[in-house]
Amino acid sequence: MKEYESFARIGTMPHRSYYIPFAEEDEVRTQYGITDRDSSSRFLSLDGVWQIKAHSHVEDFDVSEALSEEIPVPACVQMHGYDRIQYLNARYPFPVMPPHVPYENPCWHYRRAFQLNKRAGEKYYLNFEGVDSAFYLYVNGVYKGYSQISHATSEFDITALIQDGENVLDVLVLKWCASTYLECQDKFRFSGIFRSVYLLTRPERHITDYKIETRLNGGKGILSFANESPLAVTVELSGARAVVPAGESAELTVASVACWTAETPTLYPLILRANGEKIVEEIGFREVSIEGCVFQLSGKPIKLKGVNRHDFHPETGATVSLADLVRDIQLMKELNVNAVRTSHYPNCPEFYLLCDRYGIYVMDEADLEMHGAAVREGGYDQALWQEYAESDLFAPGITERHISLCERDKNRTSVLIWSLGNESSFGKAFFPGASYIRSRDRTRPVHYEGLQYADPKYYYTELVDMVSMMYPSPEVIRERVLNNPEENRPFVLCEYTHAMGNSCGDIATYWDMIYANEQMMGAFVWEWADHGIKGEQGFLYGGDFGEEEHDGNFCADGLLTPDRKKKSGALEMQAVYGGKTSSPVREVEIPRKRSGRASAIEIVADEHTAELLSVKADGVEVLRSPLRLNITRYTDNDRNLVSHWEDTCRLSHCKPQILSSEKGEGFYRFRGVLAASCLMPAVEFTLEYRAEGGALTVSLCYQLADYVKSFPRIGFELGVDKRYGRFSYVGYGPTESYIDKHVACDYGYYESTAEQNYDMNYLRPQESGSHYACRYLALEGLLSVTAEKPFSFSVNPYTTAQLRDTAHAFELKENGFVNVCIDVAMRGVGSHSCGPALSPEYEIPRKGENTFTLRF
């Protein structure tokens, strides 16, 4: 069998903790508060410009061939003109025939020369921190080994193959291998040497590995150090010192220790010395425990206010810099996030050092997802996961991933929970790896949501310590967890409030439950930031690169834009994670217009459509587009309703059909329906216009048809001259607000403009900028609106149809007018793009009415 159709790693060193050794005389510098590994004389970075050549087949590779092109390392080859960018959510990118991959398997020959002063008595270890998906290594033309697991470090002892002076590395990277069946994560599918490469110079006998654990005893902190190296190690901590023989353990005590938490991430330097080397660790003292059904840190219950995070940058793909990581963590702290799930693979090693330093709790997840198994027969059947989860074929690959996860990150203070992977069911193929983690580290609990789709006999396995779900409704949580006498494990939402587009309408509802129930340990928003590739005009998503198979803009599902701008969902989360779960209406004085009102209003309506064609205030035309009924919208969270709205009800094709009308001086009254060809009416309505003095009243009464199961909105929209784009209002602000999404807002008086109001940060245009429960709206210099009941409105540069039908934000065309939407009722936004259906209380009422007064 070919290596790349097995789960073998050939010639690699055993998995170990991440650390960087220094020479005893080195000054250990820091960058962003963590060890700057470039300051070690024993660390040689091999990042930089490499040569590269692309091949279509593995056998086309020749280690001695000429390479004429260049590429930076680390980098994703697709971001540099090779292969094709592709976004897939849950599908394998090739025919499903495990462990085989197609003959047409793109691969890339990398080459790098470097100088080395080779010294006797020293060993040389070559480290690759991330290569997708597999690679062969040659040193000075000689084959050294083969490795896989894209997000795991591969370390090779190349001492026997390198020489004094110039050395050449040749690396053949494969796009696909057997591991691709275990790495079917929801992301852009990148390839290449996408994380750092470096060489470590070590003494012949040196520290190889060690395990650090902490516990608390009264006010003391006790550190246990297990020496897993073949020589004695001297350990120093806060004035305490111990020499720990090979294979033995020792304890060191810190009096009056400060416990490490996300709020107070106190770290203590731990220095390890052996044979002229030193390693500096920064360790926090804490204990993770489960008491009954309560998740605790150092004896106190905590709530995980979390996000799921991918390594992603819009210009470099899966390659992220240290500055990128710091920026993310600083934004998390600003947004009241205290926890990260590393979805769905271990992040680069320095991310965990930063989490230690800044104070972020980590659910550390194995590089494992077999989502494509569920769709391999053309539909979507979660039961198909079970076959792979029980398979002897996949067991070695799964086990290796669990070992690599635990070994690399076992000494990181911020790692509180191990996660066995994502969306891969559960079965006997998981037993060895999960058992390894359980025996190797008894200080951290184990998470795995995949039990939800596994054979029921596994649901209460002793290999997993908590119950986890994705996107359940509050009712399901109550039924299956909180009110279930058999469920005594802590409960976590590993994914919830799917943040795609205008979303997170349900976050406060979940946190009312989480704050109130000790069994609920927290929740992780899916996800931190949109995945979008920066193009010349704007951000691109699936289908924009000529790829045949893709999953559209489902990758644009983050709280932040790809370049880390905050969307309203991030602000809603910030408020809720900060402890605010409601925002009541309060009394606010409505501004009074003292002068300048029109004295006479003239109106003209279309007697066949009920559209208001003309409104003149003191003889001056107000409208730039007719005032017409408005019943459609698009948000990404409406995507599962588009079939009902468009295929069944054909709402965008509904036209007014007038059944009866009355007309008088400055007065029109219509009784009609909104209906599409071939269908019964979707809506019955009564609409009345009345112009009296300087005011126009618009009264709308509606009732939905029985076959209409859900409805986006009902109200009217109109266009006015662009010079009237400045507006003020009394309602929820200053950001967009909806019936289920206004905790981040306060009720009050606000001012804005049409350009500021619409959120251009949505990669795919959609409903945005509405303001909920308003009592007053004024377009400066033109009109004011009040109503008998609170209403929603938006003042935007774009029409409802533009926002519904345009694919990219950069494709929106400017209008010669400002578009005003005034809604009797607006549906909540929810998070149904991947989450539960909208709660009935946030749906449009089946019938309703309101009367609006417009003064010019």
PDB file of N, CA and C in Angstrom, residues 77-154:
ATOM      1  N   VAL A  77      -0.696  27.077  -0.844  1.00  0.00           N
ATOM      2  CA  VAL A  77      -0.348  27.177  -2.260  1.00  0.00           C
ATOM      3  C   VAL A  77      -1.474  27.825  -3.066  1.00  0.00           C
ATOM      4  N   GLN A  78      -2.732  27.579  -2.654  1.00  0.00           N
ATOM      5  CA  GLN A  78      -3.853  28.146  -3.412  1.00  0.00           C
ATOM      6  C   GLN A  78      -3.879  29.666  -3.344  1.00  0.00           C
ATOM      7  N   MET A  79      -3.283  30.246  -2.331  1.00  0.00           N
ATOM      8  CA  MET A  79      -3.234  31.699  -2.216  1.00  0.00           C
ATOM      9  C   MET A  79      -2.100  32.301  -3.044  1.00  0.00           C
ATOM     10  N   HIS A  80      -1.369  31.437  -3.743  1.00  0.00           N
ATOM     11  CA  HIS A  80      -0.243  31.909  -4.569  1.00  0.00           C
ATOM     12  C   HIS A  80      -0.351  31.386  -5.992  1.00  0.00           C
ATOM     13  N   GLY A  81      -1.576  31.146  -6.439  1.00  0.00           N
ATOM     14  CA  GLY A  81      -1.806  30.843  -7.838  1.00  0.00           C
ATOM     15  C   GLY A  81      -1.749  29.381  -8.213  1.00  0.00           C
ATOM     16  N   TYR A  82      -1.535  28.493  -7.265  1.00  0.00           N
ATOM     17  CA  TYR A  82      -1.497  27.063  -7.555  1.00  0.00           C
ATOM     18  C   TYR A  82      -2.848  26.424  -7.255  1.00  0.00           C
ATOM     19  N   ASP A  83      -3.157  25.368  -8.001  1.00  0.00           N
ATOM     20  CA  ASP A  83      -4.387  24.628  -7.770  1.00  0.00           C
ATOM     21  C   ASP A  83      -5.574  25.594  -7.867  1.00  0.00           C
ATOM     22  N   ARG A  84      -6.626  25.357  -7.105  1.00  0.00           N
ATOM     23  CA  ARG A  84      -7.818  26.204  -7.135  1.00  0.00           C
ATOM     24  C   ARG A  84      -8.390  26.305  -5.724  1.00  0.00           C
ATOM     25  N   ILE A  85      -8.767  27.489  -5.341  1.00  0.00           N
ATOM     26  CA  ILE A  85      -9.390  27.696  -4.036  1.00  0.00           C
ATOM     27  C   ILE A  85     -10.760  27.028  -4.036  1.00  0.00           C
ATOM     28  N   GLN A  86     -11.058  26.321  -2.962  1.00  0.00           N
ATOM     29  CA  GLN A  86     -12.341  25.627  -2.855  1.00  0.00           C
ATOM     30  C   GLN A  86     -12.834  25.681  -1.420  1.00  0.00           C
ATOM     31  N   TYR A  87     -14.110  26.049  -1.274  1.00  0.00           N
ATOM     32  CA  TYR A  87     -14.747  25.977   0.046  1.00  0.00           C
ATOM     33  C   TYR A  87     -15.782  24.866   0.036  1.00  0.00           C
ATOM     34  N   LEU A  88     -15.650  23.938   0.987  1.00  0.00           N
ATOM     35  CA  LEU A  88     -16.648  22.899   1.208  1.00  0.00           C
ATOM     36  C   LEU A  88     -16.974  22.846   2.689  1.00  0.00           C
ATOM     37  N   ASN A  89     -18.230  22.604   2.987  1.00  0.00           N
ATOM     38  CA  ASN A  89     -18.661  22.478   4.376  1.00  0.00           C
ATOM     39  C   ASN A  89     -18.523  21.033   4.837  1.00  0.00           C
ATOM     40  N   ALA A  90     -19.384  20.151   4.332  1.00  0.00           N
ATOM     41  CA  ALA A  90     -19.491  18.808   4.893  1.00  0.00           C
ATOM     42  C   ALA A  90     -19.164  17.708   3.897  1.00  0.00           C
ATOM     43  N   ARG A  91     -18.569  18.039   2.771  1.00  0.00           N
ATOM     44  CA  ARG A  91     -18.337  17.033   1.740  1.00  0.00           C
ATOM     45  C   ARG A  91     -16.853  16.760   1.547  1.00  0.00           C
ATOM     46  N   TYR A  92     -16.557  15.501   1.196  1.00  0.00           N
ATOM     47  CA  TYR A  92     -15.198  15.188   0.779  1.00  0.00           C
ATOM     48  C   TYR A  92     -14.954  15.789  -0.604  1.00  0.00           C
ATOM     49  N   PRO A  93     -13.728  16.211  -0.880  1.00  0.00           N
ATOM     50  CA  PRO A  93     -13.457  16.913  -2.146  1.00  0.00           C
ATOM     51  C   PRO A  93     -13.149  15.987  -3.316  1.00  0.00           C
ATOM     52  N   PHE A  94     -13.342  14.674  -3.120  1.00  0.00           N
ATOM     53  CA  PHE A  94     -13.023  13.717  -4.175  1.00  0.00           C
ATOM     54  C   PHE A  94     -13.950  12.507  -4.035  1.00  0.00           C
ATOM     55  N   PRO A  95     -13.935  11.566  -4.968  1.00  0.00           N
ATOM     56  CA  PRO A  95     -14.761  10.363  -4.820  1.00  0.00           C
ATOM     57  C   PRO A  95     -14.433   9.632  -3.524  1.00  0.00           C
ATOM     58  N   VAL A  96     -15.462   9.160  -2.833  1.00  0.00           N
ATOM     59  CA  VAL A  96     -15.296   8.570  -1.505  1.00  0.00           C
ATOM     60  C   VAL A  96     -15.000   7.078  -1.661  1.00  0.00           C
ATOM     61  N   MET A  97     -13.743   6.694  -1.407  1.00  0.00           N
ATOM     62  CA  MET A  97     -13.291   5.311  -1.591  1.00  0.00           C
ATOM     63  C   MET A  97     -12.135   5.015  -0.629  1.00  0.00           C
ATOM     64  N   PRO A  98     -12.379   5.218   0.680  1.00  0.00           N
ATOM     65  CA  PRO A  98     -11.284   5.107   1.656  1.00  0.00           C
ATOM     66  C   PRO A  98     -10.637   3.719   1.627  1.00  0.00           C
ATOM     67  N   PRO A  99      -9.273   3.700   1.835  1.00  0.00           N
ATOM     68  CA  PRO A  99      -8.386   4.841   2.120  1.00  0.00           C
ATOM     69  C   PRO A  99      -7.794   5.475   0.861  1.00  0.00           C
ATOM     70  N   HIS A 100      -8.357   5.141  -0.311  1.00  0.00           N
ATOM     71  CA  HIS A 100      -7.750   5.564  -1.569  1.00  0.00           C
ATOM     72  C   HIS A 100      -8.103   7.014  -1.894  1.00  0.00           C
ATOM     73  N   VAL A 101      -7.205   7.639  -2.646  1.00  0.00           N
ATOM     74  CA  VAL A 101      -7.429   8.992  -3.152  1.00  0.00           C
ATOM     75  C   VAL A 101      -7.233   8.964  -4.661  1.00  0.00           C
ATOM     76  N   PRO A 102      -7.739   9.953  -5.380  1.00  0.00           N
ATOM     77  CA  PRO A 102      -7.654   9.921  -6.838  1.00  0.00           C
ATOM     78  C   PRO A 102      -6.208   9.932  -7.352  1.00  0.00           C
ATOM     79  N   TYR A 103      -6.053   9.359  -8.531  1.00  0.00           N
ATOM     80  CA  TYR A 103      -4.754   9.425  -9.198  1.00  0.00           C
ATOM     81  C   TYR A 103      -4.371  10.869  -9.479  1.00  0.00           C
ATOM     82  N   GLU A 104      -5.348  11.659  -9.911  1.00  0.00           N
ATOM     83  CA  GLU A 104      -5.120  13.088 -10.114  1.00  0.00           C
ATOM     84  C   GLU A 104      -5.062  13.761  -8.743  1.00  0.00           C
ATOM     85  N   ASN A 105      -3.892  13.790  -8.175  1.00  0.00           N
ATOM     86  CA  ASN A 105      -3.701  14.290  -6.813  1.00  0.00           C
ATOM     87  C   ASN A 105      -2.623  15.365  -6.844  1.00  0.00           C
ATOM     88  N   PRO A 106      -3.013  16.645  -6.914  1.00  0.00           N
ATOM     89  CA  PRO A 106      -2.005  17.712  -7.008  1.00  0.00           C
ATOM     90  C   PRO A 106      -0.977  17.624  -5.885  1.00  0.00           C
ATOM     91  N   CYS A 107       0.246  17.883  -6.223  1.00  0.00           N
ATOM     92  CA  CYS A 107       1.313  17.889  -5.215  1.00  0.00           C
ATOM     93  C   CYS A 107       2.353  18.934  -5.601  1.00  0.00           C
ATOM     94  N   TRP A 108       3.178  19.296  -4.632  1.00  0.00           N
ATOM     95  CA  TRP A 108       4.103  20.404  -4.826  1.00  0.00           C
ATOM     96  C   TRP A 108       5.476  20.044  -4.251  1.00  0.00           C
ATOM     97  N   HIS A 109       6.464  20.199  -5.077  1.00  0.00           N
ATOM     98  CA  HIS A 109       7.841  19.938  -4.675  1.00  0.00           C
ATOM     99  C   HIS A 109       8.440  21.252  -4.152  1.00  0.00           C
ATOM    100  N   TYR A 110       8.749  21.272  -2.858  1.00  0.00           N
ATOM    101  CA  TYR A 110       9.392  22.417  -2.216  1.00  0.00           C
ATOM    102  C   TYR A 110      10.890  22.125  -2.055  1.00  0.00           C
ATOM    103  N   ARG A 111      11.691  23.173  -2.105  1.00  0.00           N
ATOM    104  CA  ARG A 111      13.127  23.017  -1.843  1.00  0.00           C
ATOM    105  C   ARG A 111      13.646  24.248  -1.112  1.00  0.00           C
ATOM    106  N   ARG A 112      14.508  23.982  -0.130  1.00  0.00           N
ATOM    107  CA  ARG A 112      15.141  25.079   0.624  1.00  0.00           C
ATOM    108  C   ARG A 112      16.566  24.689   0.962  1.00  0.00           C
ATOM    109  N   ALA A 113      17.513  25.568   0.657  1.00  0.00           N
ATOM    110  CA  ALA A 113      18.908  25.380   1.062  1.00  0.00           C
ATOM    111  C   ALA A 113      19.196  26.252   2.275  1.00  0.00           C
ATOM    112  N   PHE A 114      20.026  25.741   3.176  1.00  0.00           N
ATOM    113  CA  PHE A 114      20.415  26.542   4.338  1.00  0.00           C
ATOM    114  C   PHE A 114      21.826  26.155   4.775  1.00  0.00           C
ATOM    115  N   GLN A 115      22.466  27.091   5.446  1.00  0.00           N
ATOM    116  CA  GLN A 115      23.825  26.889   5.932  1.00  0.00           C
ATOM    117  C   GLN A 115      23.791  26.416   7.383  1.00  0.00           C
ATOM    118  N   LEU A 116      24.707  25.518   7.718  1.00  0.00           N
ATOM    119  CA  LEU A 116      24.761  25.007   9.086  1.00  0.00           C
ATOM    120  C   LEU A 116      26.211  24.768   9.483  1.00  0.00           C
ATOM    121  N   ASN A 117      26.570  25.221  10.663  1.00  0.00           N
ATOM    122  CA  ASN A 117      27.860  24.905  11.261  1.00  0.00           C
ATOM    123  C   ASN A 117      27.663  23.668  12.137  1.00  0.00           C
ATOM    124  N   LYS A 118      27.830  22.520  11.518  1.00  0.00           N
ATOM    125  CA  LYS A 118      27.568  21.268  12.232  1.00  0.00           C
ATOM    126  C   LYS A 118      28.678  20.993  13.236  1.00  0.00           C
ATOM    127  N   ARG A 119      28.227  20.672  14.456  1.00  0.00           N
ATOM    128  CA  ARG A 119      29.183  20.437  15.532  1.00  0.00           C
ATOM    129  C   ARG A 119      29.039  19.014  16.053  1.00  0.00           C
ATOM    130  N   ALA A 120      30.140  18.409  16.383  1.00  0.00           N
ATOM    131  CA  ALA A 120      30.125  17.061  16.941  1.00  0.00           C
ATOM    132  C   ALA A 120      29.448  17.091  18.308  1.00  0.00           C
ATOM    133  N   GLY A 121      28.777  16.012  18.640  1.00  0.00           N
ATOM    134  CA  GLY A 121      28.147  15.915  19.953  1.00  0.00           C
ATOM    135  C   GLY A 121      26.807  16.602  20.043  1.00  0.00           C
ATOM    136  N   GLU A 122      26.289  17.044  18.921  1.00  0.00           N
ATOM    137  CA  GLU A 122      24.976  17.681  18.941  1.00  0.00           C
ATOM    138  C   GLU A 122      24.037  16.989  17.955  1.00  0.00           C
ATOM    139  N   LYS A 123      22.746  17.112  18.244  1.00  0.00           N
ATOM    140  CA  LYS A 123      21.722  16.515  17.398  1.00  0.00           C
ATOM    141  C   LYS A 123      20.886  17.627  16.770  1.00  0.00           C
ATOM    142  N   TYR A 124      20.294  17.299  15.634  1.00  0.00           N
ATOM    143  CA  TYR A 124      19.566  18.303  14.855  1.00  0.00           C
ATOM    144  C   TYR A 124      18.172  17.763  14.517  1.00  0.00           C
ATOM    145  N   TYR A 125      17.179  18.542  14.908  1.00  0.00           N
ATOM    146  CA  TYR A 125      15.789  18.113  14.745  1.00  0.00           C
ATOM    147  C   TYR A 125      15.041  19.116  13.864  1.00  0.00           C
ATOM    148  N   LEU A 126      14.482  18.605  12.786  1.00  0.00           N
ATOM    149  CA  LEU A 126      13.716  19.421  11.850  1.00  0.00           C
ATOM    150  C   LEU A 126      12.240  19.327  12.207  1.00  0.00           C
ATOM    151  N   ASN A 127      11.597  20.491  12.390  1.00  0.00           N
ATOM    152  CA  ASN A 127      10.198  20.548  12.808  1.00  0.00           C
ATOM    153  C   ASN A 127       9.332  21.214  11.751  1.00  0.00           C
ATOM    154  N   PHE A 128       8.246  20.559  11.397  1.00  0.00           N
ATOM    155  CA  PHE A 128       7.193  21.131  10.564  1.00  0.00           C
ATOM    156  C   PHE A 128       5.939  21.254  11.440  1.00  0.00           C
ATOM    157  N   GLU A 129       5.494  22.487  11.677  1.00  0.00           N
ATOM    158  CA  GLU A 129       4.358  22.674  12.586  1.00  0.00           C
ATOM    159  C   GLU A 129       3.002  22.472  11.910  1.00  0.00           C
ATOM    160  N   GLY A 130       2.966  22.479  10.583  1.00  0.00           N
ATOM    161  CA  GLY A 130       1.708  22.230   9.899  1.00  0.00           C
ATOM    162  C   GLY A 130       1.901  22.104   8.411  1.00  0.00           C
ATOM    163  N   VAL A 131       1.530  20.931   7.865  1.00  0.00           N
ATOM    164  CA  VAL A 131       1.600  20.681   6.421  1.00  0.00           C
ATOM    165  C   VAL A 131       0.309  19.974   6.025  1.00  0.00           C
ATOM    166  N   ASP A 132      -0.382  20.503   5.048  1.00  0.00           N
ATOM    167  CA  ASP A 132      -1.662  19.953   4.605  1.00  0.00           C
ATOM    168  C   ASP A 132      -1.486  19.406   3.184  1.00  0.00           C
ATOM    169  N   SER A 133      -1.728  18.046   2.953  1.00  0.00           N
ATOM    170  CA  SER A 133      -2.232  17.117   3.946  1.00  0.00           C
ATOM    171  C   SER A 133      -1.158  16.126   4.400  1.00  0.00           C
ATOM    172  N   ALA A 134      -0.169  15.842   3.523  1.00  0.00           N
ATOM    173  CA  ALA A 134       0.890  14.898   3.861  1.00  0.00           C
ATOM    174  C   ALA A 134       2.143  15.296   3.085  1.00  0.00           C
ATOM    175  N   PHE A 135       3.296  14.740   3.521  1.00  0.00           N
ATOM    176  CA  PHE A 135       4.522  15.124   2.820  1.00  0.00           C
ATOM    177  C   PHE A 135       5.615  14.077   2.988  1.00  0.00           C
ATOM    178  N   TYR A 136       6.462  14.008   1.965  1.00  0.00           N
ATOM    179  CA  TYR A 136       7.697  13.230   1.987  1.00  0.00           C
ATOM    180  C   TYR A 136       8.850  14.190   2.211  1.00  0.00           C
ATOM    181  N   LEU A 137       9.833  13.764   3.006  1.00  0.00           N
ATOM    182  CA  LEU A 137      10.988  14.595   3.323  1.00  0.00           C
ATOM    183  C   LEU A 137      12.274  13.944   2.821  1.00  0.00           C
ATOM    184  N   TYR A 138      13.075  14.742   2.121  1.00  0.00           N
ATOM    185  CA  TYR A 138      14.409  14.340   1.697  1.00  0.00           C
ATOM    186  C   TYR A 138      15.406  15.363   2.229  1.00  0.00           C
ATOM    187  N   VAL A 139      16.519  14.879   2.746  1.00  0.00           N
ATOM    188  CA  VAL A 139      17.580  15.742   3.254  1.00  0.00           C
ATOM    189  C   VAL A 139      18.849  15.453   2.455  1.00  0.00           C
ATOM    190  N   ASN A 140      19.322  16.476   1.771  1.00  0.00           N
ATOM    191  CA  ASN A 140      20.488  16.332   0.895  1.00  0.00           C
ATOM    192  C   ASN A 140      20.309  15.170  -0.080  1.00  0.00           C
ATOM    193  N   GLY A 141      19.095  15.089  -0.625  1.00  0.00           N
ATOM    194  CA  GLY A 141      18.787  14.094  -1.639  1.00  0.00           C
ATOM    195  C   GLY A 141      18.452  12.721  -1.115  1.00  0.00           C
ATOM    196  N   VAL A 142      18.526  12.520   0.200  1.00  0.00           N
ATOM    197  CA  VAL A 142      18.275  11.207   0.798  1.00  0.00           C
ATOM    198  C   VAL A 142      16.913  11.215   1.478  1.00  0.00           C
ATOM    199  N   TYR A 143      16.126  10.169   1.206  1.00  0.00           N
ATOM    200  CA  TYR A 143      14.793  10.061   1.809  1.00  0.00           C
ATOM    201  C   TYR A 143      14.903   9.911   3.326  1.00  0.00           C
ATOM    202  N   LYS A 144      14.148  10.745   4.050  1.00  0.00           N
ATOM    203  CA  LYS A 144      14.138  10.660   5.504  1.00  0.00           C
ATOM    204  C   LYS A 144      12.830  10.096   6.047  1.00  0.00           C
ATOM    205  N   GLY A 145      11.708  10.511   5.484  1.00  0.00           N
ATOM    206  CA  GLY A 145      10.466  10.010   6.055  1.00  0.00           C
ATOM    207  C   GLY A 145       9.238  10.619   5.412  1.00  0.00           C
ATOM    208  N   TYR A 146       8.121  10.287   6.001  1.00  0.00           N
ATOM    209  CA  TYR A 146       6.814  10.703   5.495  1.00  0.00           C
ATOM    210  C   TYR A 146       5.945  11.011   6.711  1.00  0.00           C
ATOM    211  N   SER A 147       5.115  12.061   6.583  1.00  0.00           N
ATOM    212  CA  SER A 147       4.249  12.394   7.705  1.00  0.00           C
ATOM    213  C   SER A 147       2.916  12.933   7.226  1.00  0.00           C
ATOM    214  N   GLN A 148       1.952  12.889   8.135  1.00  0.00           N
ATOM    215  CA  GLN A 148       0.614  13.418   7.902  1.00  0.00           C
ATOM    216  C   GLN A 148       0.032  13.848   9.241  1.00  0.00           C
ATOM    217  N   ILE A 149      -1.191  14.244   9.250  1.00  0.00           N
ATOM    218  CA  ILE A 149      -1.940  14.976  10.283  1.00  0.00           C
ATOM    219  C   ILE A 149      -1.587  16.457  10.112  1.00  0.00           C
ATOM    220  N   SER A 150      -2.452  17.137   9.398  1.00  0.00           N
ATOM    221  CA  SER A 150      -2.130  18.484   8.918  1.00  0.00           C
ATOM    222  C   SER A 150      -1.768  19.449  10.030  1.00  0.00           C
ATOM    223  N   HIS A 151      -2.474  19.371  11.167  1.00  0.00           N
ATOM    224  CA  HIS A 151      -2.300  20.377  12.217  1.00  0.00           C
ATOM    225  C   HIS A 151      -1.484  19.852  13.393  1.00  0.00           C
ATOM    226  N   ALA A 152      -0.691  18.819  13.152  1.00  0.00           N
ATOM    227  CA  ALA A 152       0.204  18.292  14.180  1.00  0.00           C
ATOM    228  C   ALA A 152       1.649  18.578  13.782  1.00  0.00           C
ATOM    229  N   THR A 153       2.501  18.752  14.767  1.00  0.00           N
ATOM    230  CA  THR A 153       3.920  18.946  14.501  1.00  0.00           C
ATOM    231  C   THR A 153       4.555  17.618  14.089  1.00  0.00           C
ATOM    232  N   SER A 154       5.365  17.672  13.046  1.00  0.00           N
ATOM    233  CA  SER A 154       6.152  16.509  12.611  1.00  0.00           C
ATOM    234  C   SER A 154       7.618  16.849  12.841  1.00  0.00           C
TER     235      SER A 154
END
